[in-house]
Amino acid sequence: MDALTTPFLTGTATGAILLLAALGLTLTFGQMGVINMANGEFLMVGAYMAYLTQQVIGATEISILVALPVAFVIAGLLGMLLEVSVIQWMYSRPLDTLLVTVGVALVLQQLAQDVFGAQGDPVTSPDWLGGRISVFGYEWPHRQLFTILLALGALAGLSAVLKYTSFGRQIRATVQNRQLAETMGVSTRNVDRITFFLGSGLAGVGGVAISLISGTNPTLGTAYIIPAFLVVVLGGVGQLRGTVIAAWAVGVVTAFLTDWTSGSMAQVVTFTLVVVALTVRPQGLFTVRTRSLA
Amino acid sequence: MTTKSPGTSTAVPSLASRLGTYGPLLAIAVLAVVLLVWAPSSLSTFRLNNLGRYCALALASMGIGLAWGRGGMLVMGQGVFFGLGAYAMAMHMKLEAAGPDGVPDFMTLYGDGTMPGWWEPFRSGPFTVFAIIAVPAVVSFLLGYAILKRRVKGAYFAILTQAMAVGFATLLVATVKQTGGFNGLNTFSTFFGANLYDPGVQKNLYRLAAGLVIVFLVILWQVYRSRYGELLVATRDAEERIRFLGYDPANIKLVAFMAAAVMASIGGAVFVPIAGIISPLNVGAPASILLLAGVALGGRASLFGPALGAIAVSYGRSTLSENFPTQWTYFLGALFIVVVLFLPGGVASLWPKVRSLVHARRTRSSSVRDGLDLDDPIPPETGDDLRPAPDMDPAELAALS
């Protein structure tokens, strides 16, 4: 039983982090066709926010709770800054945003390295996350449970915003048909900007969760960006439901493969599986059916 | 040899249009003189060695220019194919160094001194050369067939190729007993029997790399003006229209993707004896992105842009990172942002802009003097290798995606 529960639970936690990283990507990709390679760096920003709040507040018991909104807002603002300064000039050629944001990612990494040092700093998890809970004989760390709850909370929040607020309706309208949304009086420029804020902020929250598991590191985002993108692509662009399932699947499959082989082989095999899955379903697991050719 | 476009088929081509057609060939000849005659005679062995490495990287970049600039496929994982060629060559040289029936040193260091069976054929030089071309061709065919036939394109394609580079580097690091792991393969002694420490051999290795750049420039020049080259650009700009015309865009793109892979592999194969090492660092995602930087800077759709851009970026990297190691990353990041944002056609797109500016001024002044000069309109179609990439037309791109 243990051989099954352990990878299942740790994989679910990994999937939760991937979900936090991928939610922002799927929003911006689905809505604007923008591929934000700097999204991994917003994870990194979130992790450093957790570290900084801990340095400022001192009390580890509450600092992590303070760090969550701080990371959300700071990473979100950075995302918005990215949209205003660079991305908004490039909506006519979405593929090129990929390269520009690669450049932004490099700059942010080096900036973090210059400010905080190349070594990375530890983030102490509070005592109430230090314990373990017994699940089918596996002593599951609270931290992982916390990560999952965090991701589910973020997902619930995002779904609620999308579904029940007028702003969420504007986002959904823009995703479905930008021109039509504009004719109905939706300011798609504003919508784009706020979507960037939300997506980057969610990545920041994910960064806080990562900092509890592996501390901070200037290049922390690079490890997550590709898996997060594969999650987005696998789940179907702009599809929350698909993203959730894909994130969870990638996390769990990787965890099982890690258990059977090794961490690196698991990564290779997971990537291969995603590519195979995409050749079977090029539009991802879930997709909005349209009659468009592309 | 003369290709006649419908516009010019009526009369004997003028000198200007002939220069437009064969001008690139002239430029290649100038470049050949610089790389093959001037450089070996005036650069120090160290600098020549560096230039040789840049030329090897330029080969991979030229492939990217073909696939991305002309084919519209943003290949973010060319490091994989670069690595396939490089590792094939490195394995052969490793076995050469180990002697007949010998086993590469690192295998006894990390493992039990037994060699995996798939190393064995690389003892043979001809097989290695064959593998350098065949392995990337087969791999890129399988991969390209799988994803291009399913009409995976744009960002999906880019992300998949990038994932491939990450996976490949990870795989290499994980298989320390078979591929040398993180340290890669190094400490070679001979290249097909020639002593690598001999300055004459080093110079010839440089000549090989630079010569290959020239050869592939000529090949690409011919490809770009061929029927296939036109079809490739058409596929890039209006894939659905090409499909409606009865072509299969997947096949057209697949050929470019495979050619790019083979070029990267050849680049990797000449990189190894010059650099003396190949490691996962040379093939992973950051290395692949660095290759893209040169292509973007030089001009993705131009003939010379990718090669010269790659040489410039590699040169800038080694100069800057020697003196200011941290600034280099800022510089590279800024390069991506500035070039893609403001100069999507790369440096190569500056030339036609300047020329049409000059031309506009000249025609304006002459039209004031002589009346309108109808025989000499601004020639946007000549010198098509240096034109800014037509995929920069925002309206068309927006309509496509």
XYZ file of C-alpha atoms in Angstrom:
695
model
C 0.000 0.000 0.000
C 2.810 2.341 0.918
C 4.407 1.966 -2.502
C 1.242 3.401 -3.986
C 0.232 6.050 -1.471
C 3.644 7.708 -1.157
C 4.121 8.648 -4.812
C 0.437 9.376 -5.134
C 0.440 11.912 -2.325
C 3.790 13.558 -3.113
C 2.807 13.615 -6.782
C -0.433 15.340 -5.929
C 1.565 17.988 -4.057
C 3.888 18.465 -7.042
C 0.822 18.704 -9.232
C -0.524 21.421 -6.948
C 2.598 23.545 -7.475
C 2.461 22.896 -11.206
C -1.156 23.975 -11.141
C -0.274 27.271 -9.460
C 2.425 27.883 -12.047
C 0.215 26.800 -14.924
C -2.950 28.729 -14.030
C -1.327 32.027 -14.934
C 0.093 30.570 -18.116
C -3.169 29.110 -19.282
C -4.962 32.400 -18.673
C -2.492 34.528 -20.603
C -1.948 31.934 -23.310
C -5.626 31.244 -23.773
C -6.692 34.847 -23.696
C -3.905 36.632 -25.523
C -1.865 33.899 -27.163
C 1.047 35.227 -25.157
C 3.572 32.673 -24.016
C 5.094 34.032 -20.873
C 8.405 32.272 -20.316
C 9.048 34.639 -17.412
C 6.234 33.036 -15.450
C 8.748 30.714 -13.800
C 10.549 33.800 -12.532
C 7.350 34.926 -10.830
C 7.514 31.680 -8.877
C 11.023 32.716 -7.930
C 9.799 36.176 -6.920
C 7.148 34.567 -4.740
C 9.747 32.387 -3.055
C 11.925 35.411 -2.312
C 8.913 37.252 -0.943
C 8.423 34.388 1.498
C 12.068 34.717 2.475
C 11.853 38.505 2.820
C 8.694 38.530 4.901
C 10.313 35.994 7.154
C 13.329 38.272 7.545
C 11.135 41.282 8.257
C 8.545 39.718 10.534
C 10.761 37.160 12.178
C 7.966 35.024 13.591
C 7.850 32.007 11.321
C 4.419 31.115 12.681
C 2.653 33.890 10.860
C 5.198 35.098 8.319
C 4.173 32.506 5.770
C 0.564 33.649 5.974
C 1.652 37.237 5.474
C 3.896 36.156 2.624
C 0.987 34.765 0.611
C -0.767 38.056 -0.102
C 2.560 39.883 -0.358
C 3.831 37.418 -2.948
C 0.539 37.566 -4.815
C 0.581 41.342 -5.050
C 4.299 41.804 -5.779
C 4.478 39.066 -8.412
C 1.193 40.303 -9.837
C 2.477 43.854 -10.099
C 5.639 42.624 -11.780
C 3.500 40.714 -14.246
C 1.458 43.817 -14.917
C 4.641 45.812 -15.371
C 5.794 43.224 -17.904
C 2.521 43.547 -19.780
C 2.604 47.339 -19.809
C 6.260 47.688 -20.694
C 6.814 44.903 -23.196
C 3.976 42.534 -23.973
C 1.380 45.080 -25.034
C 3.478 46.026 -28.035
C 3.608 42.464 -29.228
C 0.035 41.234 -29.363
C 0.224 41.151 -33.127
C 2.976 38.538 -33.087
C 2.362 36.199 -30.183
C 5.124 33.727 -31.016
C 7.704 36.451 -30.529
C 6.511 37.078 -26.982
C 8.087 33.741 -26.202
C 11.554 35.072 -27.026
C 11.037 38.438 -25.385
C 9.919 36.825 -22.161
C 12.919 34.487 -22.315
C 14.976 37.669 -22.234
C 12.951 39.013 -19.321
C 13.426 35.722 -17.488
C 17.210 35.920 -17.923
C 17.285 39.478 -16.613
C 15.122 38.618 -13.599
C 17.281 35.598 -12.753
C 20.449 37.610 -12.864
C 18.812 40.393 -10.870
C 17.851 37.928 -8.137
C 21.350 36.548 -8.172
C 22.884 39.999 -7.784
C 20.510 41.007 -5.011
C 20.235 37.811 -2.993
C 23.347 35.906 -4.064
C 23.651 32.782 -6.158
C 23.396 30.411 -3.252
C 19.743 30.712 -2.344
C 18.330 31.135 1.138
C 16.351 28.795 3.353
C 12.791 29.541 4.350
C 11.873 28.044 7.680
C 8.471 26.484 7.708
C 6.348 27.243 10.736
C 5.829 24.607 13.394
C 2.258 24.015 12.367
C 3.549 22.824 8.999
C 6.349 20.745 10.472
C 4.170 17.807 11.474
C 3.106 14.779 9.572
C -0.232 13.138 9.102
C -0.614 9.416 8.699
C -2.362 8.408 5.499
C -2.616 4.674 4.845
C 0.634 4.119 6.680
C 2.492 6.956 4.968
C 3.604 9.828 7.145
C 2.564 12.696 4.950
C 4.239 16.059 5.665
C 1.820 18.850 6.466
C 3.681 21.050 4.037
C 2.488 19.023 1.083
C -1.065 19.057 2.339
C -0.734 22.825 2.757
C 0.471 23.147 -0.839
C -2.513 21.220 -2.113
C -4.936 23.254 -0.049
C -3.257 26.413 -1.273
C -3.625 25.372 -4.904
C -7.233 24.344 -4.384
C -7.913 27.623 -2.616
C -6.333 29.597 -5.459
C -8.290 27.567 -7.983
C -11.544 28.127 -6.123
C -10.799 31.834 -5.871
C -9.962 32.106 -9.543
C -13.017 30.110 -10.620
C -15.224 32.271 -8.419
C -13.758 35.437 -9.892
C -14.207 34.123 -13.413
C -17.713 32.879 -12.821
C -19.397 35.344 -10.508
C -17.809 38.746 -10.977
C -18.509 41.040 -13.871
C -14.790 41.277 -14.345
C -14.544 37.505 -14.674
C -17.240 37.611 -17.301
C -15.185 40.152 -19.196
C -12.175 37.835 -19.080
C -14.188 34.903 -20.328
C -15.726 37.005 -23.048
C -12.286 38.160 -24.164
C -11.001 34.587 -24.224
C -13.909 33.418 -26.322
C -14.068 36.236 -28.808
C -11.928 39.312 -28.425
C -13.469 41.411 -31.177
C -17.009 40.696 -30.098
C -16.137 41.492 -26.505
C -14.764 44.815 -27.633
C -17.922 45.671 -29.498
C -19.880 44.948 -26.331
C -17.875 47.596 -24.521
C -15.331 45.418 -22.764
C -12.003 47.196 -22.450
C -9.852 44.308 -23.553
C -6.718 46.325 -22.800
C -7.688 46.508 -19.147
C -8.743 42.889 -19.138
C -5.372 41.839 -20.524
C -3.579 43.812 -17.882
C -5.581 42.432 -14.976
C -5.304 38.905 -16.342
C -1.558 39.308 -16.302
C -1.795 40.520 -12.725
C -3.878 37.522 -11.682
C -1.736 34.971 -13.511
C 1.572 36.303 -12.249
C 0.172 36.696 -8.743
C -0.909 33.049 -8.699
C 2.611 32.068 -9.721
C 3.880 34.169 -6.815
C 1.642 32.211 -4.444
C 3.036 29.022 -5.930
C 6.507 30.360 -5.216
C 5.685 30.656 -1.522
C 4.725 26.987 -1.521
C 7.941 26.065 -3.307
C 10.028 28.056 -0.837
C 8.696 25.866 1.978
C 9.846 22.749 0.187
C 13.165 23.744 -1.392
C 14.015 27.238 -0.126
C 14.787 30.046 -2.537
C 17.075 30.080 -5.536
C 17.595 32.553 -8.392
C 17.055 29.830 -10.986
C 14.197 28.138 -9.189
C 11.722 29.008 -11.913
C 13.553 27.257 -14.718
C 12.795 23.850 -13.250
C 9.057 24.519 -13.323
C 8.453 26.514 -16.469
C 8.647 23.673 -18.994
C 6.546 21.201 -16.997
C 4.047 23.991 -16.359
C 3.820 24.695 -20.064
C 3.388 21.039 -20.863
C 0.552 21.032 -18.350
C -1.088 23.969 -20.092
C -0.695 22.428 -23.519
C -1.816 19.013 -22.340
C -4.831 20.381 -20.519
C -5.992 22.445 -23.436
C -5.208 26.108 -23.631
C -7.481 28.369 -21.635
C -9.201 25.467 -19.962
C -9.148 25.550 -16.158
C -10.612 22.081 -15.860
C -8.081 20.631 -18.271
C -5.216 22.407 -16.549
C -6.195 20.982 -13.176
C -6.410 17.447 -14.473
C -3.222 17.744 -16.497
C -1.260 19.243 -13.590
C -2.402 16.518 -11.282
C -1.694 13.818 -13.865
C 1.793 15.120 -14.658
C 2.598 15.423 -10.945
C 1.410 11.937 -10.064
C 2.888 10.225 -13.119
C 6.244 11.902 -12.478
C 6.129 10.836 -8.846
C 5.391 7.222 -9.735
C 8.125 7.175 -12.364
C 10.555 8.733 -9.884
C 9.674 5.976 -7.476
C 10.353 3.279 -10.051
C 13.407 4.741 -11.763
C 15.079 8.018 -10.846
C 14.177 11.679 -10.785
C 15.878 12.477 -14.074
C 14.549 9.463 -15.921
C 11.077 10.294 -14.619
C 11.336 13.767 -16.113
C 12.462 12.405 -19.473
C 9.716 9.792 -19.577
C 7.053 12.279 -18.500
C 8.061 14.686 -21.259
C 7.947 11.858 -23.758
C 4.513 10.796 -22.547
C 3.218 14.356 -22.893
C 4.540 14.559 -26.447
C 2.888 11.240 -27.275
C -0.340 12.416 -25.680
C -0.192 15.561 -27.784
C 0.232 13.659 -31.008
C -2.966 11.838 -30.114
C -4.849 14.936 -28.983
C -3.042 17.982 -30.419
C -5.499 20.432 -28.906
C -5.077 19.045 -25.416
C -7.401 17.024 -23.248
C -10.110 19.647 -23.216
C -10.768 22.132 -25.911
C -13.279 24.675 -27.007
C -14.616 23.425 -30.299
C -14.438 26.098 -32.929
C -14.595 26.121 -36.660
C -11.418 28.095 -37.010
C -8.746 26.523 -39.145
C -5.737 27.257 -37.019
C 21.124 28.699 -63.753
C 19.182 31.857 -64.436
C 15.903 31.937 -62.627
C 13.510 34.213 -64.363
C 10.730 35.677 -62.362
C 7.725 36.607 -64.460
C 8.452 40.304 -64.136
C 11.897 40.174 -65.683
C 11.489 37.417 -68.263
C 10.847 39.756 -71.171
C 14.252 41.347 -71.468
C 17.846 40.492 -70.778
C 18.264 41.041 -67.038
C 19.921 44.333 -66.231
C 23.146 44.473 -64.283
C 21.286 45.629 -61.195
C 18.864 42.726 -61.215
C 21.652 40.297 -61.942
C 23.514 41.729 -58.972
C 20.334 41.294 -56.961
C 20.244 37.625 -57.899
C 23.905 36.791 -57.619
C 24.921 39.463 -55.119
C 24.575 37.083 -52.193
C 26.947 34.697 -53.943
C 29.451 37.513 -54.204
C 29.021 38.252 -50.511
C 29.581 34.575 -49.724
C 32.800 34.739 -51.708
C 33.943 37.763 -49.703
C 33.074 35.963 -46.483
C 34.979 32.900 -47.704
C 38.074 35.002 -48.298
C 37.780 36.545 -44.830
C 37.178 33.240 -43.042
C 39.462 30.965 -45.030
C 42.304 33.198 -46.202
C 42.533 36.230 -43.966
C 41.666 34.679 -40.596
C 44.079 31.696 -40.625
C 46.975 33.894 -41.659
C 46.467 36.746 -39.227
C 44.732 35.412 -36.113
C 46.547 33.713 -33.230
C 45.918 30.010 -32.664
C 43.781 30.801 -29.619
C 41.566 33.273 -31.484
C 41.355 31.005 -34.488
C 40.260 28.175 -32.242
C 37.538 30.418 -30.810
C 36.415 31.453 -34.259
C 36.239 27.791 -35.203
C 33.876 27.135 -32.308
C 31.729 30.079 -33.373
C 31.589 28.678 -36.896
C 30.427 25.327 -35.529
C 27.661 27.089 -33.614
C 26.889 29.142 -36.720
C 26.092 25.925 -38.588
C 23.405 25.122 -36.041
C 22.133 28.714 -36.217
C 21.869 28.566 -39.995
C 19.654 25.530 -39.578
C 17.500 27.520 -37.183
C 17.335 30.280 -39.774
C 15.970 27.756 -42.250
C 13.425 26.223 -39.886
C 12.372 29.345 -38.014
C 13.094 32.245 -40.327
C 11.894 30.567 -43.490
C 9.681 27.820 -42.129
C 8.087 29.623 -39.203
C 8.920 26.793 -36.792
C 10.424 28.243 -33.642
C 12.868 25.452 -32.817
C 13.904 25.950 -29.210
C 15.669 22.644 -28.842
C 18.338 22.576 -31.528
C 20.820 21.800 -28.765
C 19.506 18.240 -28.951
C 20.618 17.764 -32.538
C 23.807 19.703 -31.928
C 24.384 17.278 -29.083
C 23.614 14.180 -31.144
C 26.320 15.055 -33.651
C 28.711 16.230 -30.967
C 28.310 13.137 -28.834
C 28.661 10.838 -31.837
C 31.927 12.528 -32.748
C 33.067 12.639 -29.131
C 32.359 8.934 -28.685
C 34.443 8.119 -31.720
C 37.321 10.279 -30.514
C 37.030 8.827 -27.038
C 37.333 5.330 -28.479
C 40.223 6.447 -30.639
C 41.952 7.740 -27.521
C 41.252 4.473 -25.727
C 42.917 2.474 -28.489
C 41.705 -0.709 -30.161
C 39.568 -2.785 -27.789
C 40.100 -0.091 -25.167
C 37.337 1.324 -23.015
C 36.870 5.076 -22.465
C 38.512 6.150 -19.218
C 35.396 7.535 -17.546
C 33.663 4.170 -17.791
C 36.178 2.575 -15.483
C 36.043 5.679 -13.300
C 32.277 5.760 -12.784
C 31.303 2.236 -13.770
C 32.725 -1.260 -13.833
C 34.762 -0.725 -16.993
C 32.372 -2.461 -19.355
C 31.257 -0.582 -22.424
C 27.615 -0.520 -23.501
C 27.104 -2.280 -26.817
C 25.837 0.790 -28.659
C 29.246 2.414 -28.255
C 30.911 -0.336 -30.248
C 30.017 0.814 -33.807
C 31.476 4.246 -33.089
C 34.952 2.739 -33.214
C 34.558 2.987 -36.963
C 35.193 6.416 -38.444
C 32.914 6.017 -41.468
C 30.090 4.780 -39.264
C 30.514 7.830 -37.026
C 30.273 10.183 -39.982
C 27.214 8.276 -41.160
C 25.664 8.460 -37.693
C 26.299 12.203 -37.451
C 23.993 12.681 -40.400
C 21.622 9.739 -40.044
C 20.821 9.853 -36.332
C 19.539 13.455 -36.217
C 17.737 12.895 -39.506
C 15.895 9.880 -38.135
C 15.179 11.483 -34.760
C 13.929 14.711 -36.304
C 11.875 12.755 -38.818
C 10.128 10.724 -36.139
C 9.548 13.733 -33.930
C 8.625 16.061 -36.769
C 6.337 13.507 -38.375
C 4.568 12.909 -35.084
C 3.942 16.549 -34.248
C 3.845 18.316 -37.618
C 1.421 15.844 -39.169
C -0.882 16.494 -36.252
C -0.665 20.180 -37.109
C 1.051 21.083 -33.873
C 2.555 24.483 -34.521
C 3.440 27.883 -33.189
C 3.963 28.010 -29.478
C 3.110 24.347 -28.986
C 5.896 23.360 -31.326
C 8.334 25.700 -29.601
C 7.509 24.416 -26.147
C 7.754 20.799 -27.241
C 11.191 21.310 -28.752
C 12.325 23.144 -25.647
C 11.028 20.306 -23.483
C 13.000 17.955 -25.693
C 16.211 19.898 -24.977
C 15.552 19.851 -21.246
C 14.807 16.142 -21.378
C 17.891 15.368 -23.446
C 20.232 17.234 -21.109
C 18.620 15.563 -18.112
C 19.019 12.169 -19.741
C 22.709 12.825 -20.389
C 23.310 13.898 -16.804
C 21.488 10.826 -15.528
C 23.471 8.342 -17.618
C 26.907 9.050 -16.200
C 28.194 5.541 -16.906
C 27.244 5.655 -20.577
C 27.701 9.313 -21.559
C 29.983 10.826 -18.941
C 27.087 12.527 -17.156
C 27.412 16.148 -16.160
C 31.097 16.330 -17.081
C 30.358 15.140 -20.583
C 33.079 13.757 -22.807
C 36.492 15.401 -22.943
C 40.250 14.794 -23.083
C 40.596 13.654 -26.644
C 43.916 13.070 -28.331
C 43.297 12.460 -32.023
C 40.786 13.384 -34.702
C 40.679 10.613 -37.319
C 44.299 9.882 -36.543
C 45.513 13.482 -36.567
C 47.124 14.759 -33.395
C 44.862 17.392 -31.844
C 47.764 19.167 -30.152
C 49.474 19.849 -33.460
C 48.914 23.532 -34.399
C 48.646 22.553 -38.054
C 45.843 20.123 -37.277
C 44.101 22.766 -35.197
C 44.283 25.165 -38.099
C 42.822 22.555 -40.410
C 40.002 21.886 -37.971
C 39.219 25.578 -38.101
C 39.308 25.451 -41.891
C 36.875 22.535 -41.774
C 34.399 24.462 -39.609
C 34.682 27.690 -41.586
C 34.568 25.815 -44.883
C 31.370 24.056 -43.843
C 29.805 27.424 -43.042
C 30.640 28.614 -46.552
C 29.374 25.398 -48.143
C 26.087 25.558 -46.290
C 25.681 29.241 -47.112
C 25.877 28.336 -50.787
C 23.452 25.444 -50.290
C 21.012 27.633 -48.393
C 21.282 30.365 -51.009
C 20.322 27.839 -53.646
C 17.541 26.405 -51.478
C 16.079 29.822 -50.684
C 15.766 30.736 -54.352
C 14.474 27.325 -55.336
C 10.880 26.284 -55.726
C 11.042 24.528 -52.390
C 12.326 27.700 -50.704
C 9.348 29.635 -52.021
C 6.993 26.913 -50.889
C 8.519 26.970 -47.422
C 8.053 30.717 -47.061
C 4.522 30.390 -48.397
C 3.793 27.721 -45.809
C 5.128 29.983 -43.112
C 2.977 32.892 -44.188
C -0.250 31.150 -45.170
C -0.259 27.517 -44.214
C -3.964 26.977 -44.855
C -3.724 28.520 -48.293
C -0.911 26.117 -49.157
C -3.042 23.245 -47.944
C -5.897 24.357 -50.145
C -3.522 24.475 -53.088
C -2.953 20.775 -52.670
C 0.334 20.639 -50.829
C 0.851 19.048 -47.465
C 2.423 21.749 -45.293
C 3.587 19.105 -42.844
C 5.876 17.562 -45.452
C 7.277 20.923 -46.472
C 8.026 21.835 -42.879
C 9.318 18.383 -42.066
C 12.043 18.702 -44.688
C 13.171 22.038 -43.246
C 13.060 20.672 -39.712
C 15.166 17.661 -40.696
C 17.647 19.789 -42.612
C 17.988 22.080 -39.607
C 18.578 19.055 -37.390
C 21.285 17.661 -39.642
C 22.989 21.051 -39.872
C 22.981 21.363 -36.087
C 24.401 17.863 -35.834
C 27.223 18.614 -38.259
C 27.912 21.783 -36.293
C 28.125 19.731 -33.119
C 30.438 17.226 -34.766
C 32.966 19.886 -35.759
C 32.505 21.687 -32.450
C 33.856 18.780 -30.415
C 37.392 18.447 -31.818
C 37.825 22.235 -31.735
C 36.434 22.837 -28.251
C 37.800 19.585 -26.839
C 34.687 18.953 -24.759
C 30.980 18.294 -25.049
C 28.787 18.298 -21.976
C 25.077 18.615 -21.190
C 25.702 22.340 -20.724
C 26.318 22.623 -24.483
C 23.070 20.928 -25.443
C 20.444 21.887 -22.859
C 17.770 24.546 -22.969
C 20.056 27.523 -22.170
C 22.454 26.491 -24.960
C 19.551 26.137 -27.380
C 18.278 29.568 -26.434
C 21.727 31.036 -26.951
C 21.663 29.664 -30.487
C 18.355 31.420 -31.023
C 19.816 34.708 -29.795
C 22.283 34.822 -32.650
C 19.612 34.024 -35.208
C 17.269 36.668 -33.863
C 20.033 39.258 -33.790
C 21.322 38.571 -37.258
C 17.953 38.246 -38.905
C 16.084 34.984 -38.902
C 14.882 34.997 -42.473
C 18.033 36.315 -44.067
C 20.790 34.243 -45.604
C 23.723 35.687 -43.695
C 21.922 36.834 -40.565
C 21.882 33.575 -38.603
C 25.522 32.726 -39.305
C 26.923 36.190 -38.646
C 24.580 36.691 -35.697
C 25.740 33.433 -34.138
C 29.386 34.422 -34.558
C 28.693 37.873 -33.101
C 26.770 36.532 -30.112
C 29.357 33.834 -29.375
C 32.131 36.407 -29.643
C 30.249 38.823 -27.431
C 29.622 36.077 -24.948
C 33.234 35.021 -24.592
C 34.504 38.612 -24.452
C 31.848 39.927 -22.106
C 31.675 36.924 -19.819
C 35.453 36.989 -19.416
C 35.422 40.575 -18.242
C 31.982 41.034 -16.735
C 30.520 37.612 -15.987
C 27.246 38.884 -14.545
C 26.672 41.586 -17.112
C 26.583 39.003 -19.855
C 23.251 37.602 -18.708
C 21.748 41.091 -18.578
C 23.135 41.735 -21.992
C 21.712 38.533 -23.423
C 18.337 39.209 -21.851
C 18.315 42.771 -23.131
C 19.342 41.521 -26.558
C 16.281 39.291 -26.767
C 13.981 42.030 -25.569
C 15.354 44.832 -27.727
C 15.895 42.863 -30.922
C 12.579 41.040 -30.912
C 10.657 44.098 -29.816
C 12.175 46.714 -32.084
C 13.974 44.811 -34.820
C 12.147 41.553 -35.440
C 13.907 41.125 -38.760
C 17.285 41.347 -37.060
C 20.219 43.452 -38.144
C 19.745 42.158 -41.690
C 16.454 44.059 -41.927
C 18.297 47.333 -41.408
C 19.950 47.186 -44.817
C 16.827 47.232 -46.997
C 15.377 49.951 -44.785
C 18.450 52.112 -45.264
C 18.531 51.362 -48.956
C 14.902 52.197 -49.544
C 15.372 55.402 -47.558
C 18.309 56.387 -49.700
C 16.460 55.301 -52.784
C 13.355 57.243 -51.839
C 15.405 60.377 -51.374
C 17.206 59.898 -54.664
C 14.030 59.232 -56.650
C 12.352 62.191 -55.017
C 15.142 64.556 -55.999
C 15.410 63.069 -59.485
C 11.666 63.112 -60.016
C 11.732 66.803 -59.239
C 14.478 67.194 -61.801
C 13.450 64.815 -64.562
C 9.864 64.058 -63.890
C 8.739 60.683 -62.555
C 11.190 57.892 -63.196
C 8.843 55.026 -63.844
C 11.494 52.570 -64.921
C 13.104 52.588 -61.555
C 10.584 52.001 -58.821
C 11.741 51.199 -55.327
C 12.655 47.558 -55.721
C 11.215 45.814 -52.728
C 11.562 42.385 -54.286
C 15.223 42.342 -55.217
C 17.873 41.048 -52.885
C 15.210 38.921 -51.311
C 17.636 37.315 -48.912
C 18.057 40.511 -46.994
C 14.452 41.516 -46.898
C 12.810 41.859 -43.486
C 10.867 38.697 -42.876
C 7.382 39.011 -44.276
C 6.049 37.247 -41.203
C 6.438 40.517 -39.397
C 3.282 41.808 -41.025
C 1.084 42.063 -37.956
C -2.213 41.972 -39.753
C -1.440 38.764 -41.571
C -0.098 37.091 -38.482
C -3.082 38.084 -36.455
C -5.315 36.700 -39.126
C -3.470 33.414 -39.118
C -3.227 32.689 -35.439
